[in-house]
C-alpha positions in Angstrom: 1.2 -5.7 99.6 -2.4 -6.4 98.8 -3.3 -9.6 96.8 -6.2 -10.0 94.6 -7.8 -13.2 93.2 -8.5 -12.8 89.5 -10.6 -15.5 87.7 -9.1 -16.6 84.4 -10.4 -18.7 81.5 -7.7 -20.7 79.8 -7.7 -21.3 76.1 -9.0 -18.9 73.4 -8.9 -18.6 69.7 -6.1 -16.3 68.5 -6.2 -13.7 65.9 -7.8 -10.2 65.5 -11.3 -11.6 64.8 -11.7 -13.8 67.8 -10.0 -11.2 70.0 -12.5 -8.6 68.8 -15.4 -10.9 69.6 -14.0 -11.5 73.1 -13.9 -7.8 73.8 -17.5 -7.4 72.6 -18.4 -9.9 75.3 -16.7 -7.8 78.0 -13.6 -9.9 78.1 -9.9 -9.1 77.5 -7.6 -11.5 75.6 -4.6 -12.5 77.8 -1.4 -14.5 77.8 0.2 -16.2 80.8 3.9 -17.1 80.8 7.0 -17.4 83.0 8.7 -19.7 85.5 9.9 -21.9 82.7 6.4 -23.0 81.8 4.9 -22.6 78.3 2.8 -19.6 77.4 -0.9 -20.2 77.5 -3.7 -18.1 76.0 -6.5 -17.0 78.2 -9.2 -14.4 78.7 -10.2 -12.3 81.7 -13.4 -10.4 82.5 -12.8 -6.7 81.9 -14.6 -5.5 85.0 -12.7 -7.9 87.2 -9.4 -6.8 85.7 -10.2 -3.2 86.2 -11.2 -3.8 89.8 -8.0 -5.7 90.4 -5.9 -2.8 89.1 -7.8 -0.2 91.1 -5.9 -0.9 94.3 -3.1 1.4 95.5 -0.6 -1.0 94.0 -1.8 -0.3 90.5 -0.1 -2.4 87.9 2.2 -3.9 90.6 -0.7 -5.6 92.4 0.0 -9.2 93.3 -2.6 -11.4 91.5 -3.6 -14.9 92.2 -4.9 -16.1 88.9 -7.7 -18.5 89.5 -8.4 -21.2 86.9 -11.1 -23.6 88.0 -10.0 -23.3 91.7 -6.3 -23.7 91.0 -4.3 -20.5 91.7 -1.0 -19.2 90.3 0.7 -16.0 91.6 1.3 -13.5 88.8 2.0 -9.8 88.0 0.9 -7.7 85.1 3.8 -7.7 82.7 2.4 -5.7 79.9 -1.0 -4.1 79.1 -2.1 -2.8 75.7 -4.7 -0.1 75.3 -6.8 1.2 72.5 -5.0 4.4 71.2 -8.2 6.5 71.3 -10.6 5.0 73.8 -8.0 3.8 76.3 -9.7 0.4 76.7 -7.5 -2.5 77.6 -7.1 -4.6 74.5 -4.7 -7.3 75.7 -2.8 -8.1 78.9 0.2 -10.3 79.6 0.6 -12.0 83.0 4.0 -13.1 84.3 4.0 -16.1 86.7 6.1 -15.4 89.8 7.2 -17.2 92.9 6.4 -15.6 96.3 10.0 -16.0 97.5 11.8 -15.1 94.3 12.8 -11.5 93.3 11.2 -9.9 90.3 12.1 -6.7 88.5 9.3 -4.1 88.3 8.8 -0.3 87.8 7.6 1.6 90.9 6.1 5.1 90.7 8.0 8.0 92.3 5.9 10.6 94.1 7.3 14.0 94.9 6.4 15.4 98.3 6.8 19.0 99.7 7.4 22.2 97.8 10.8 23.4 96.6 10.3 26.9 97.9 13.9 28.0 97.2 13.4 27.0 93.5 10.0 28.6 93.2 11.1 31.8 94.8 13.6 32.3 91.9 10.9 31.5 89.3 12.5 28.1 88.7 10.9 24.7 88.2 11.4 21.2 89.5 12.5 19.2 86.5 11.9 15.4 86.7 14.3 12.9 85.1 12.6 9.8 86.5 8.9 9.1 87.0 9.4 5.5 88.0 12.3 3.4 89.4 13.1 -0.1 88.3 13.7 -2.2 91.4 14.2 -5.8 92.4 11.9 -7.2 95.1 9.9 -10.2 96.1 6.3 -9.9 94.9 4.8 -9.2 98.4 7.5 -6.7 99.1 6.9 -4.4 96.1 6.1 -0.9 97.4 3.1 0.9 96.0 5.2 4.0 95.5 8.5 5.7 96.5 8.3 9.1 98.0 11.0 11.8 97.5 10.9 15.0 99.6 11.9 18.0 97.5 11.5 20.6 100.2 15.3 21.3 100.4 15.9 21.3 96.7 17.6 24.5 95.4 18.3 25.9 92.0 21.3 24.1 90.5 21.0 21.1 92.8 19.8 17.6 92.1 18.3 14.8 94.0 19.4 11.3 92.9 18.3 7.7 93.3 20.5 7.6 96.4 18.1 10.1 98.1 15.2 7.7 97.8 14.4 5.6 100.9 13.9 2.1 99.7 12.0 -0.4 102.0 13.8 -3.4 103.3 14.2 -6.1 100.7 14.0 -3.6 97.8 17.0 -3.0 95.6 17.3 -0.3 92.9 18.3 -1.5 89.5 19.4 2.0 88.5 22.7 3.7 89.4 22.4 5.6 92.6 23.9 8.7 91.0 21.1 8.8 88.4 19.1 12.1 88.8 15.5 12.0 89.8 14.7 15.8 90.0 16.7 19.0 89.5 16.0 22.6 90.4 16.5 24.7 87.2 15.7 28.2 86.0 13.6 28.3 82.8 14.8 30.2 79.7 11.9 32.6 80.1 12.9 33.4 83.7 16.5 34.0 82.6 15.4 36.3 79.8 13.1 38.2 82.2 16.0 38.6 84.7 18.3 39.7 81.9 15.8 42.2 80.7 15.2 43.6 84.2 19.0 44.0 84.7 19.3 45.8 81.4 16.5 48.2 82.3 18.1 48.8 85.7 21.5 49.5 84.1 19.9 51.9 81.6 18.1 53.7 84.3 21.3 54.1 86.3 23.1 55.3 83.2 20.4 58.0 82.5 20.6 59.0 86.2 24.4 59.5 86.0 24.0 61.5 82.8 21.5 63.9 84.5 23.9 64.4 87.4 26.8 65.3 85.1 24.6 67.8 83.2 23.6 69.5 86.5 27.2 69.7 87.6 28.1 71.5 84.3 25.2 74.0 84.7 26.4 74.8 88.2 29.9 75.5 87.1 28.7 77.9 84.5 
């Protein structure tokens, strides 16, 4: 797990006005809490924060918050964004101990193609995009990979099918579905329509045969 040093300035005026002025200066209002210590207000440079979160670990990157040369290990607990621009407007940092477990959400990436599902015009329906796990900060995986190559229509891959690294424990029931192979309503309707047309064609064919037999007998 990659670690990133992130400079932090403690102490800031609270309220919408001061926070807006901080953002105009290229800084993001922040709060640091956890480990039984009181919450403190802070600010972080927007570019530095964006760079720290640009690693493969994403929001689960292990941060060493640097305040005047003194560092504290932390994770991003919550991040608020502007609803239209997407800019980060506030970030909460959670202090963590390197040897203590912490609960985090880890992204699930699907690998392979469910050929048996696609051949039947089905789709792979996701039930989970992330998995909540318990792990020590430096053991948090960047992602969990699930191979869907053997998935078939009507079958489901569950949390139990995910390979978790050593030291990582799922906080979700192992029977919880991650992906399922299903047939869409449009595919079912198309199949039913095709069957109806085929049955109608067979019926017309049988009728033509009966008429020919009657003509021959005459």
